[in-house]
Coordinates of C-alpha atoms in Angstrom, one line a residue:
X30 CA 0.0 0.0 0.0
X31 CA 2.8 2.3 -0.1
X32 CA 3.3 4.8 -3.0
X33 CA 6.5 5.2 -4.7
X34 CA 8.2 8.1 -5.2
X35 CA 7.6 10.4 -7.4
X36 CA 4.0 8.5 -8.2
X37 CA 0.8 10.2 -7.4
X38 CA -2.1 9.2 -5.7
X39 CA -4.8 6.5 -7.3
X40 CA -8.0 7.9 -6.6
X41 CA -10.8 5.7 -5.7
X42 CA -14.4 5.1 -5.6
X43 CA -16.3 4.9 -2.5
X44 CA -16.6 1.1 -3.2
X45 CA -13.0 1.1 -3.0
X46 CA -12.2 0.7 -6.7
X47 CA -9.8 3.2 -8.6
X48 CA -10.9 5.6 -11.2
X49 CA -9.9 5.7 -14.4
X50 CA -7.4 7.7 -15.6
X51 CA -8.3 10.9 -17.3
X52 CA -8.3 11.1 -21.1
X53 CA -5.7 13.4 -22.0
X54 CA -5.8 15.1 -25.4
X55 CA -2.4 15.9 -27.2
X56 CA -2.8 18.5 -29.9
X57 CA -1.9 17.6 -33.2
X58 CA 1.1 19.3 -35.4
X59 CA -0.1 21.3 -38.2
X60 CA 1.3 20.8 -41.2
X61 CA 2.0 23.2 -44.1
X62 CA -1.9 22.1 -45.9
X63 CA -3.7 23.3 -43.0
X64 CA -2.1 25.9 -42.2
X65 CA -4.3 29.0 -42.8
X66 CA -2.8 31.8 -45.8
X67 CA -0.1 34.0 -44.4
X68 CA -1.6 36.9 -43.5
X69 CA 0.2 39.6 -45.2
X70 CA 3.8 41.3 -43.4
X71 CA 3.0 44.6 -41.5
X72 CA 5.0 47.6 -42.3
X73 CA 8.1 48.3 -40.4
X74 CA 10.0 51.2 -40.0
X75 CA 13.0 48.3 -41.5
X76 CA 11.2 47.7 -44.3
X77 CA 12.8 47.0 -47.9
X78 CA 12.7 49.8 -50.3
X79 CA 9.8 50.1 -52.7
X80 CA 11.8 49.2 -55.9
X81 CA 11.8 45.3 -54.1
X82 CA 9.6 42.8 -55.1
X83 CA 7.9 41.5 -51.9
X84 CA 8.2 37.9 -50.8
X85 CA 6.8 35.5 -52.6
X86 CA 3.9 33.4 -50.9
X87 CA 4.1 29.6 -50.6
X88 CA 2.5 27.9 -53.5
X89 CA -0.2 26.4 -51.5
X90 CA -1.7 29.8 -50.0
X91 CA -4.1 32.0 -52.1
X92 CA -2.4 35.0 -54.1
X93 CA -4.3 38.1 -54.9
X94 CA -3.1 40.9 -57.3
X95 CA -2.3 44.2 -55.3
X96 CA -4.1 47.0 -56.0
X97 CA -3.1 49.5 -58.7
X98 CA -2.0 52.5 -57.5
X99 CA -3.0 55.7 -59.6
X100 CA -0.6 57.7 -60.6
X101 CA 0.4 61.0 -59.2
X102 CA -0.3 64.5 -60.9
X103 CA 1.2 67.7 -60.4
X104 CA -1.0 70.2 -59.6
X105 CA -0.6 73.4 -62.4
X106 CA 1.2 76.6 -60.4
X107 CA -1.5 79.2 -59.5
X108 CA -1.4 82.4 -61.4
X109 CA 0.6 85.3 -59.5
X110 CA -1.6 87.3 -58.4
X111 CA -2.5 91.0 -59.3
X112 CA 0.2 93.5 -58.4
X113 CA 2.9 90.4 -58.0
X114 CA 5.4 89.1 -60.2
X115 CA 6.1 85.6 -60.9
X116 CA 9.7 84.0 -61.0
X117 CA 9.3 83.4 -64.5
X118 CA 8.3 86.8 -65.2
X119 CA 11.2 88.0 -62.8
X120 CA 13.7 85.7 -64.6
X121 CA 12.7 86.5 -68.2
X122 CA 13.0 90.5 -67.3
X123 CA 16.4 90.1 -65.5
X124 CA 17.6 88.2 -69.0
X125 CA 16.4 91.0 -71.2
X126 CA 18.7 93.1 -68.6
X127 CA 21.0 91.4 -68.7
X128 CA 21.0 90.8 -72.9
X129 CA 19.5 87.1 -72.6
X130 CA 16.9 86.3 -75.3
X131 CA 13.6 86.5 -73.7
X132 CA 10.6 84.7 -74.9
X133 CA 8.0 86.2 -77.0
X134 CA 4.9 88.1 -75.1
X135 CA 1.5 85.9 -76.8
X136 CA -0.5 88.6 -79.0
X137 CA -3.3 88.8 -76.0
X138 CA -0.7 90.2 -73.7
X139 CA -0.1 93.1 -76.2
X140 CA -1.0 96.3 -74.6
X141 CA -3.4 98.0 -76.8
X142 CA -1.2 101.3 -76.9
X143 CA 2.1 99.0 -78.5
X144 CA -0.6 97.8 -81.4
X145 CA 0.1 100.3 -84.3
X146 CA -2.4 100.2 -87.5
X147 CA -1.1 99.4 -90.4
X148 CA -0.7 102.2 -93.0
X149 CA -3.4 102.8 -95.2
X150 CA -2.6 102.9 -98.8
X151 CA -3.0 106.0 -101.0
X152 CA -4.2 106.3 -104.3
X153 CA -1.8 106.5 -106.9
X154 CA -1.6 110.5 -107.8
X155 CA -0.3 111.9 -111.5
X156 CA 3.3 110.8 -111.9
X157 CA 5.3 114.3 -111.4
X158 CA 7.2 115.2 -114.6
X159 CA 10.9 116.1 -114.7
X160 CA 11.6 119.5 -113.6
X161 CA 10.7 121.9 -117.0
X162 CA 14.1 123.6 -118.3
X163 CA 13.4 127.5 -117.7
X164 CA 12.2 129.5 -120.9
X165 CA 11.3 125.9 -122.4
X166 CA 7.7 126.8 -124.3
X167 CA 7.5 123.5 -125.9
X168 CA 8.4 121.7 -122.8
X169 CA 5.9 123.9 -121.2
X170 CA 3.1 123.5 -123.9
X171 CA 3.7 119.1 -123.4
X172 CA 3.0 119.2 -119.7
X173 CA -0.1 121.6 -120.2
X174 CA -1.4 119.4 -122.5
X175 CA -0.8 115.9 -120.5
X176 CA -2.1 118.0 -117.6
X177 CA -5.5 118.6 -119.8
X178 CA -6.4 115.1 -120.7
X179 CA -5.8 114.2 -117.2
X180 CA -8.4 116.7 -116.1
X181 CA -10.9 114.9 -118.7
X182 CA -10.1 111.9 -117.8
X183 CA -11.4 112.8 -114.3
X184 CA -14.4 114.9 -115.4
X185 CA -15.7 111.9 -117.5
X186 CA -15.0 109.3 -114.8
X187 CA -17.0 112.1 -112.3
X188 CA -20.0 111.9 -114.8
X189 CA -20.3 108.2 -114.9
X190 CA -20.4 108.0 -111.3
X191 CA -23.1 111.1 -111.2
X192 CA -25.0 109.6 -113.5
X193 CA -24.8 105.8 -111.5
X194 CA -26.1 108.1 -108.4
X195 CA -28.8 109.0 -110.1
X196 CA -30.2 105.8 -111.2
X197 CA -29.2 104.0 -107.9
X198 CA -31.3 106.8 -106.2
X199 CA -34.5 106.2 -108.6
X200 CA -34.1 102.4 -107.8
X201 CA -34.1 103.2 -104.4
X202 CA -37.2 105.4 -104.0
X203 CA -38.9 102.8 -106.6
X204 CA -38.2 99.7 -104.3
X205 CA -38.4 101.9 -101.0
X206 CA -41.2 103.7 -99.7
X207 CA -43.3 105.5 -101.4
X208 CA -45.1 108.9 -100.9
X209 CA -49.4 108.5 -99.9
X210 CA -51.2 110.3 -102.7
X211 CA -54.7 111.4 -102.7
X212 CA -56.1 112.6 -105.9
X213 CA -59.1 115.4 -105.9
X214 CA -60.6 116.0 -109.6
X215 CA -63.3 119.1 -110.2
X216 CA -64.6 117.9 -113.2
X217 CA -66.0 120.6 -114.9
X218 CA -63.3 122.8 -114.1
X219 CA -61.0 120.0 -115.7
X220 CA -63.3 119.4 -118.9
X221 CA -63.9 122.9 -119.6
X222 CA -60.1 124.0 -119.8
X223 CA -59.3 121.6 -122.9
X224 CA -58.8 123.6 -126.2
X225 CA -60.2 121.9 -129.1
X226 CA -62.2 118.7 -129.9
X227 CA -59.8 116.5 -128.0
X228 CA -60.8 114.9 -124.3
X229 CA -58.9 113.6 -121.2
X230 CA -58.3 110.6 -121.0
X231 CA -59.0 109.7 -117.1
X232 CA -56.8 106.6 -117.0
X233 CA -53.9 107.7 -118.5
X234 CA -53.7 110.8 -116.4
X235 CA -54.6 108.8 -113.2
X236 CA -51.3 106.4 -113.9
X237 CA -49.5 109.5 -114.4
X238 CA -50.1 111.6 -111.0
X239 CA -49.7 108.0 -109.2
X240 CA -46.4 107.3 -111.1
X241 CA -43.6 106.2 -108.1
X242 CA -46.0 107.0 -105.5
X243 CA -48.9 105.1 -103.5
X244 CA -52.8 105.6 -104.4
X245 CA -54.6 105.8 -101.4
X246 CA -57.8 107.7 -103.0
X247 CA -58.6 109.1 -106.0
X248 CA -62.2 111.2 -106.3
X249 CA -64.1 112.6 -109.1
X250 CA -66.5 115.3 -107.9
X251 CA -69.4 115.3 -110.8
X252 CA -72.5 117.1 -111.5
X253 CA -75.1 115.3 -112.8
X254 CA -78.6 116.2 -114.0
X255 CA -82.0 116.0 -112.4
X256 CA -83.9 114.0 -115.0
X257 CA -84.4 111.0 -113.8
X258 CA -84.9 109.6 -117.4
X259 CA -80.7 109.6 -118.2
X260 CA -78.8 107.3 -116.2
X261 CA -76.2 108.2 -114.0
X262 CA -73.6 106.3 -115.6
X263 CA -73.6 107.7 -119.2
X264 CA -73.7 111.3 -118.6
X265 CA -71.3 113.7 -119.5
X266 CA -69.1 114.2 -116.3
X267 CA -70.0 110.7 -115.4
X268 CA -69.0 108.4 -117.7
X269 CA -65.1 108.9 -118.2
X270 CA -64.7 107.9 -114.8
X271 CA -66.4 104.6 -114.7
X272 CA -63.7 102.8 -115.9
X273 CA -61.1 104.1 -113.6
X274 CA -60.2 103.8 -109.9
X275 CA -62.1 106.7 -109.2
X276 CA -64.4 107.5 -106.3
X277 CA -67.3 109.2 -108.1
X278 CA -69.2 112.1 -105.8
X279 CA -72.4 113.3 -107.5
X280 CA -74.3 116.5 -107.3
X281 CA -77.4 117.7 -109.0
X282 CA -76.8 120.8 -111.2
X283 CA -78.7 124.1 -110.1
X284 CA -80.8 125.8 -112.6
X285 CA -80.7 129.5 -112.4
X286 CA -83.9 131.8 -113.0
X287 CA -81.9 132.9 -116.5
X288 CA -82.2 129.3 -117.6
X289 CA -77.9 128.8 -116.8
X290 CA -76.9 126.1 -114.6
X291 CA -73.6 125.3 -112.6
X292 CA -72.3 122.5 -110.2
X293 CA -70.0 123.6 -108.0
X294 CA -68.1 121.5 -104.9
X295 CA -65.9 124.1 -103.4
X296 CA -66.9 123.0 -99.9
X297 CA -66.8 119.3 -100.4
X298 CA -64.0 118.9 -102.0
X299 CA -62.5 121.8 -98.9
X300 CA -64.2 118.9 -96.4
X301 CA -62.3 115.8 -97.9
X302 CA -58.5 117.3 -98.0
X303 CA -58.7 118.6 -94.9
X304 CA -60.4 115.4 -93.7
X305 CA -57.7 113.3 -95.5
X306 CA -54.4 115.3 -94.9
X307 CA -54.0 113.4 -91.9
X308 CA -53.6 110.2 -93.9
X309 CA -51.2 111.1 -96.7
X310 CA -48.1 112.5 -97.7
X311 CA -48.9 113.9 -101.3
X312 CA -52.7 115.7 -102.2
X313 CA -52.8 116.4 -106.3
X314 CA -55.8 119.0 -107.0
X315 CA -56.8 118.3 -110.4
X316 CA -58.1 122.1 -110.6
X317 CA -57.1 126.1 -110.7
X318 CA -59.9 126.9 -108.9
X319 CA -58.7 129.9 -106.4
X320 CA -62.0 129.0 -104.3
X321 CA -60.2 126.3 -103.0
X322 CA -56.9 128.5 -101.8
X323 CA -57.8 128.4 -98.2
X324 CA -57.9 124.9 -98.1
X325 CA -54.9 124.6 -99.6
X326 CA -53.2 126.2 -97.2
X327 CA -54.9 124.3 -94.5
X328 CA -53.6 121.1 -95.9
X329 CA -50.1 122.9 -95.7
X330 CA -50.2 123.4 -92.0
X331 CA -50.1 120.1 -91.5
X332 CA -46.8 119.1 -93.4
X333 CA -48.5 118.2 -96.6
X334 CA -47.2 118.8 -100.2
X335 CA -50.1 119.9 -102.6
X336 CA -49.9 119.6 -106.2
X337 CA -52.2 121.7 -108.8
X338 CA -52.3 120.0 -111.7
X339 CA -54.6 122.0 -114.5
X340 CA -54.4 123.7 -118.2
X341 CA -53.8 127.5 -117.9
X342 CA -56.6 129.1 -119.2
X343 CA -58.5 127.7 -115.8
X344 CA -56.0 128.3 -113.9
X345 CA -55.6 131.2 -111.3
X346 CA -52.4 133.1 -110.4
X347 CA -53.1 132.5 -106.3
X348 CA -53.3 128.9 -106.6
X349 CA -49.7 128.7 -108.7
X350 CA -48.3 130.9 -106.1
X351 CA -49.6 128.1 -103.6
X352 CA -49.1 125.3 -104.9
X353 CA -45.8 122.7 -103.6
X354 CA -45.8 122.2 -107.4
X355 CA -47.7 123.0 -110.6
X356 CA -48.4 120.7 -113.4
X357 CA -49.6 122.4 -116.4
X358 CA -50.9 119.8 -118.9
X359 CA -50.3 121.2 -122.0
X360 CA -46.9 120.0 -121.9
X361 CA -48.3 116.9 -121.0
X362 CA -51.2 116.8 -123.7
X363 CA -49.7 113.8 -126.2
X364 CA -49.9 111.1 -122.8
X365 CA -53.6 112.4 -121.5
X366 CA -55.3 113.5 -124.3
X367 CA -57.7 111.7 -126.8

């Protein structure tokens, strides 16, 4: 019953019988398969250089491609600011001091007082001649005369530019605007001042007061007579307007106790011009009439030009002197007349 020594204890049960020994669980050596992947090396102060490779990993572990690094970029110097000079500016001054070449100022940095406009060129003048010998007449009389058809040649290069003026200015006012016209006929005032068998023809001299300028109304004051048996149409001071862009005002003629009779529409012809001044540039009074001088001068006051156009024997002195312009038309007879 004694224990040797060094040995320990049995333990028993309390029926006297010895327990079994413990199970004791030795750990097994790992081998290089179950080792788990290397984890990767921490960074030391001792590390290699960046140029090395790193170690490889054993040919059993996992590799995984390192991650890309993206590339570095320089951030562009910031512009100097105002009132400071950069080093470059500083070192490219203190070489033109000091006779280095310095580069070449862009055109956008050229001051607008160092630009300098280019010269314009002249036209050629007359060639000078050679200085005349003195008390040289025919040396004298040659440059006189070269002199001359230079001056000619001038004058008829002056006319063909004139004359180009011209008909650029009448294609001008004919594609441009053109002046409002009204028209204002007395009929029997018009009809009576024709010498001869020959009549007016109302068309023709209707395109010929609206010629370059814009119609806006032509009227035809008429009288007409009180027998209701003739038509309107066909009578006398009637009937050569029809045709025409006329605007035909009728009036009854007034018999007289001496058997005469007269139509007369001083004050409604007056009424319409001053009515319609406001509406047009150019009024054309087919008449010389000096009843209607007061509205004429009306239709002045208000910035319009007035044209009399008539013959001359029915046409008074006072509405000449008025008129913006007088159209006699005799000298117009071979275009109006029938």
């Amino acid at each position: 019953g004694r224990r040797r020594p060094g040995e320990r204890p049995t333990a028993t049960t309390p029926d006297g019988e010895p327990k079994p020994a413990p199970t004791v669980r030795r750990r097994r050596a790992t081998t290089d398969e179950d080792a788990p992947a290397a984890a990767p090396a921490r960074r030391t102060r001792a590390a290699a250089p960046r140029a090395e490779a790193a170690p490889a990993a054993s040919e059993d572990a996992p590799t995984e491609a390192a991650p890309a690094r993206a590339p570095r970029t320089r951030r562009a110097p910031a512009a100097p600011r105002a009132g400071r000079t950069s080093r470059t500016e500083n070192e490219a001054s203190k070489g033109m001091i000091e006779g280095a070449d310095a580069p070449m100022p862009e055109a956008n940095d050229t001051p607008p007082e160092a630009i300098v406009m280019a010269p314009i060129t002249e036209l050629p003048a007359v060639a000078p001649s050679a200085p005349l010998p003195p008390g040289d007449l025919a040396a004298l009389t040659t440059e006189v005369t070269r002199l001359r058809g230079f001056v000619e040649q001038q004058r008829t290069v002056l006319a063909e530019l004139r004359a180009g003026i011209l008909t650029l200015g009448q294609q001008v006012d004919r594609s441009g605007y053109r002046p409002r016209l009204g028209i204002f006929v007395d009929v029997p005032n018009l009809m009576y001042g024709v010498d001869g068998s020959k009549q007016v023809h109302m068309g023709r001299l209707l395109d010929m007061l609206r010629e370059g300028r814009q119609l806006v109304r032509a009227t035809a004051y008429s009288p007409v007579s009180d027998d209701p048996r003739e038509s309107i149409e066909q009578q006398k001071f009637v009937a050569p307007f029809v045709p025409y862009d006329y605007r035909i005002v009728t009036k009854s003629l007034k018999r007289f106790a001496d058997g005469s009779i007269k139509g007369n529409f001083d004050v409604e012809m007056a009424i319409d011009m001053v009515s319609m001044a406001s509406r047009v540039d150019v009024i054309a009074i087919v008449s010389g009439d000096a009843d209607f001088s007061r509205a004429v001068e009306a239709v002045q006051a208000q910035g319009v030009r007035v044209e009399v156009v008539a013959f001359a024997g029915s046409t008074s002195l006072e509405m000449r002197a008025l008129a913006d312009h007088y159209l006699e038309l005799s000298t117009v007879a071979n275009r109006i007349l029938v």
